[in-house]
Amino acid sequence: MTAARQPEPAVEVVEYTDPLCPWSWGSEPVLRRLRAAVAGRVRWRRVYAILFDHDDDPPPDPAAETAWYARYVAGITEHTRAPCAVRLSRVAASSWPSSLVAKAAELQGGDTAEAVLRRLRETVFVLGEPADTAELALAAVRGAPGLDLGRLAADAASPRVLRQVRADRAEARRPVPEVLDPTAGSPHPGVAKETADGSRRYALPTLLLRTAAGYRVVPGWRTFEEYAAAFDDLCPGLLPARDRLPEGGTLSPAAALARYRSLTDPERLLLAQGPWPPPHAVRVETGNGPLWLHPAEAELHPAAQV
């Protein structure tokens, strides 16, 4: 007898992001907790908006541009407390390679896609070497749990995945009206950005929550409570009460490190409860606090090899 097919969740969460975006990196603690809280209750879909595009003009002075961007990222980390690299080698030339690799990883399952995207983010904000070529993106994710690297390379270079990322880029440039005007209450309120061709795209990150009855949008850098309020407004009762508590949905330090394999200090404060660090955690220094790796992750993680 064929098993009955499970119905699709009634709620879709669209996350507009980019592997190399500093605000998306700084939002990971809250978004990781939110994804854990709604797991199995929603369909979560990532859209890669292409922060660094092919048609961006090259900087006339790359060294000055890099110095400016490093200060810009450091300013963001003052708000988010996310790690930043001790030294940034350059501003990313393109988001396409890392976005293609991240999208291709989705074909190998959700957990593998999460691990790959995490490694790609860490190339910029931990190592200071953005994965802005296909070779660098594939090298960065080597050894990620569950990953078939050969398949990933083939899929990332395929017409199918290229079409998907092109569709992502186009979708990110059709923002809903609510994000076109300034919104107060955050150092990064998420006002849609003007692009080189005069169109607008979602600021990153932005979450769009959708049901058949309507949608809510939560742009920019936001608290867990702000995301929860949007879910409550659209789908009352979707988020259990326990997930709203400071300790809601958290794991023991050892279990959190085993589950996520890579945790920043802001993440472990939201996702783990108990004395930190667990005895086996591997500490990696960055320019703004440590990155904590599970020992199995540290064996192959580029940050632990330098």
mmCIF file of C-alpha atoms in Angstrom, residues 85-223:
data_model
loop_
_atom_site.group_PDB
_atom_site.id
_atom_site.type_symbol
_atom_site.label_atom_id
_atom_site.label_comp_id
_atom_site.label_asym_id
_atom_site.label_seq_id
_atom_site.Cartn_x
_atom_site.Cartn_y
_atom_site.Cartn_z
ATOM 1 C CA ALA A 85 37.037 38.604 10.174
ATOM 2 C CA VAL A 86 40.245 39.943 11.679
ATOM 3 C CA ARG A 87 41.199 41.022 8.178
ATOM 4 C CA LEU A 88 39.040 41.204 5.052
ATOM 5 C CA SER A 89 41.074 40.414 1.945
ATOM 6 C CA ARG A 90 38.697 42.073 -0.536
ATOM 7 C CA VAL A 91 35.099 42.989 -1.245
ATOM 8 C CA ALA A 92 33.328 40.086 -2.923
ATOM 9 C CA ALA A 93 33.387 40.350 -6.699
ATOM 10 C CA SER A 94 30.123 38.427 -7.133
ATOM 11 C CA SER A 95 27.401 36.657 -5.165
ATOM 12 C CA TRP A 96 26.615 34.340 -8.058
ATOM 13 C CA PRO A 97 29.079 31.508 -7.291
ATOM 14 C CA SER A 98 28.092 31.150 -3.631
ATOM 15 C CA SER A 99 24.390 31.503 -4.456
ATOM 16 C CA LEU A 100 24.607 28.797 -7.123
ATOM 17 C CA VAL A 101 26.387 26.466 -4.682
ATOM 18 C CA ALA A 102 23.875 27.224 -1.905
ATOM 19 C CA LYS A 103 20.943 26.603 -4.238
ATOM 20 C CA ALA A 104 22.489 23.397 -5.580
ATOM 21 C CA ALA A 105 22.975 22.119 -2.025
ATOM 22 C CA GLU A 106 19.203 22.197 -1.518
ATOM 23 C CA LEU A 107 19.006 19.221 -3.888
ATOM 24 C CA GLN A 108 20.832 17.161 -1.250
ATOM 25 C CA GLY A 109 18.390 17.885 1.570
ATOM 26 C CA GLY A 110 17.656 20.576 4.110
ATOM 27 C CA ASP A 111 20.363 19.741 6.650
ATOM 28 C CA THR A 112 23.054 19.628 3.978
ATOM 29 C CA ALA A 113 21.848 22.935 2.528
ATOM 30 C CA GLU A 114 22.032 24.543 5.969
ATOM 31 C CA ALA A 115 25.601 23.325 6.487
ATOM 32 C CA VAL A 116 26.701 24.544 3.057
ATOM 33 C CA LEU A 117 25.150 27.990 3.443
ATOM 34 C CA ARG A 118 26.737 28.341 6.857
ATOM 35 C CA ARG A 119 30.202 27.576 5.495
ATOM 36 C CA LEU A 120 29.697 30.075 2.675
ATOM 37 C CA ARG A 121 28.748 32.824 5.128
ATOM 38 C CA GLU A 122 31.803 32.054 7.237
ATOM 39 C CA THR A 123 34.164 32.577 4.296
ATOM 40 C CA VAL A 124 33.563 36.320 4.597
ATOM 41 C CA PHE A 125 32.778 36.883 8.237
ATOM 42 C CA VAL A 126 35.220 34.451 9.850
ATOM 43 C CA LEU A 127 37.966 33.863 7.292
ATOM 44 C CA GLY A 128 37.836 37.222 5.482
ATOM 45 C CA GLU A 129 38.080 35.418 2.119
ATOM 46 C CA PRO A 130 34.698 35.682 0.366
ATOM 47 C CA ALA A 131 33.623 32.688 -1.711
ATOM 48 C CA ASP A 132 33.187 34.747 -4.869
ATOM 49 C CA THR A 133 34.362 32.137 -7.393
ATOM 50 C CA ALA A 134 33.085 28.633 -8.041
ATOM 51 C CA GLU A 135 36.411 27.173 -6.939
ATOM 52 C CA LEU A 136 36.426 29.070 -3.637
ATOM 53 C CA ALA A 137 32.777 28.247 -2.914
ATOM 54 C CA LEU A 138 33.307 24.522 -3.470
ATOM 55 C CA ALA A 139 36.531 24.498 -1.461
ATOM 56 C CA ALA A 140 34.799 26.221 1.458
ATOM 57 C CA VAL A 141 32.108 23.571 1.803
ATOM 58 C CA ARG A 142 34.304 20.486 1.407
ATOM 59 C CA GLY A 143 33.568 18.032 4.191
ATOM 60 C CA ALA A 144 30.216 19.551 5.157
ATOM 61 C CA PRO A 145 28.112 16.781 6.767
ATOM 62 C CA GLY A 146 26.178 14.654 4.313
ATOM 63 C CA LEU A 147 27.566 16.475 1.289
ATOM 64 C CA ASP A 148 28.375 14.810 -2.035
ATOM 65 C CA LEU A 149 30.881 17.381 -3.309
ATOM 66 C CA GLY A 150 31.057 15.973 -6.840
ATOM 67 C CA ARG A 151 27.301 16.133 -7.219
ATOM 68 C CA LEU A 152 27.263 19.629 -5.757
ATOM 69 C CA ALA A 153 29.831 20.868 -8.291
ATOM 70 C CA ALA A 154 27.848 19.372 -11.169
ATOM 71 C CA ASP A 155 24.521 20.738 -9.932
ATOM 72 C CA ALA A 156 25.933 24.221 -9.269
ATOM 73 C CA ALA A 157 27.160 24.366 -12.868
ATOM 74 C CA SER A 158 23.893 23.059 -14.322
ATOM 75 C CA PRO A 159 21.361 25.047 -16.371
ATOM 76 C CA ARG A 160 18.653 23.990 -13.909
ATOM 77 C CA VAL A 161 20.266 25.646 -10.891
ATOM 78 C CA LEU A 162 21.241 28.708 -12.926
ATOM 79 C CA ARG A 163 17.586 29.147 -13.893
ATOM 80 C CA GLN A 164 16.566 28.839 -10.243
ATOM 81 C CA VAL A 165 18.998 31.500 -9.053
ATOM 82 C CA ARG A 166 18.030 33.795 -11.927
ATOM 83 C CA ALA A 167 14.422 33.346 -10.819
ATOM 84 C CA ASP A 168 15.465 34.131 -7.221
ATOM 85 C CA ARG A 169 17.196 37.322 -8.340
ATOM 86 C CA ALA A 170 14.107 38.408 -10.270
ATOM 87 C CA GLU A 171 11.756 37.562 -7.390
ATOM 88 C CA ALA A 172 13.863 39.605 -4.964
ATOM 89 C CA ARG A 173 13.358 42.579 -7.278
ATOM 90 C CA ARG A 174 9.578 42.478 -6.916
ATOM 91 C CA PRO A 175 9.206 43.742 -3.338
ATOM 92 C CA VAL A 176 5.814 44.168 -1.722
ATOM 93 C CA PRO A 177 4.683 47.784 -1.197
ATOM 94 C CA GLU A 178 5.177 47.682 2.576
ATOM 95 C CA VAL A 179 8.982 47.710 2.244
ATOM 96 C CA LEU A 180 9.201 50.684 -0.125
ATOM 97 C CA ASP A 181 8.888 53.313 2.613
ATOM 98 C CA PRO A 182 11.137 53.798 5.658
ATOM 99 C CA THR A 183 10.257 51.718 8.712
ATOM 100 C CA ALA A 184 11.465 52.768 12.158
ATOM 101 C CA GLY A 185 12.571 50.594 15.043
ATOM 102 C CA SER A 186 15.801 49.002 13.824
ATOM 103 C CA PRO A 187 19.320 50.084 12.867
ATOM 104 C CA HIS A 188 18.576 48.203 9.638
ATOM 105 C CA PRO A 189 14.844 48.751 9.041
ATOM 106 C CA GLY A 190 14.792 46.879 5.746
ATOM 107 C CA VAL A 191 13.729 49.552 3.282
ATOM 108 C CA ALA A 192 13.908 48.134 -0.252
ATOM 109 C CA LYS A 193 17.189 48.968 -1.969
ATOM 110 C CA GLU A 194 17.525 50.724 -5.308
ATOM 111 C CA THR A 195 19.504 48.687 -7.831
ATOM 112 C CA ALA A 196 21.849 49.822 -10.598
ATOM 113 C CA ASP A 197 19.077 49.588 -13.200
ATOM 114 C CA GLY A 198 16.721 51.743 -11.152
ATOM 115 C CA SER A 199 14.516 48.931 -9.851
ATOM 116 C CA ARG A 200 14.095 47.965 -6.196
ATOM 117 C CA ARG A 201 14.969 44.775 -4.348
ATOM 118 C CA TYR A 202 14.307 43.526 -0.859
ATOM 119 C CA ALA A 203 16.817 44.575 1.760
ATOM 120 C CA LEU A 204 18.516 41.565 3.290
ATOM 121 C CA PRO A 205 17.360 39.726 5.202
ATOM 122 C CA THR A 206 13.609 40.040 4.712
ATOM 123 C CA LEU A 207 11.019 37.425 5.671
ATOM 124 C CA LEU A 208 7.732 37.237 3.801
ATOM 125 C CA LEU A 209 5.100 35.065 5.517
ATOM 126 C CA ARG A 210 2.332 33.920 3.191
ATOM 127 C CA THR A 211 -0.908 31.979 3.375
ATOM 128 C CA ALA A 212 -3.847 31.717 1.010
ATOM 129 C CA ALA A 213 -5.499 34.489 3.026
ATOM 130 C CA GLY A 214 -2.696 37.061 2.950
ATOM 131 C CA TYR A 215 0.874 37.873 3.912
ATOM 132 C CA ARG A 216 3.032 39.724 6.411
ATOM 133 C CA VAL A 217 6.506 41.065 5.743
ATOM 134 C CA VAL A 218 9.293 41.503 8.300
ATOM 135 C CA PRO A 219 12.220 43.357 6.721
ATOM 136 C CA GLY A 220 15.714 44.058 7.986
ATOM 137 C CA TRP A 221 17.320 43.179 11.307
ATOM 138 C CA ARG A 222 14.569 42.208 13.784
ATOM 139 C CA THR A 223 14.079 40.582 17.152
#
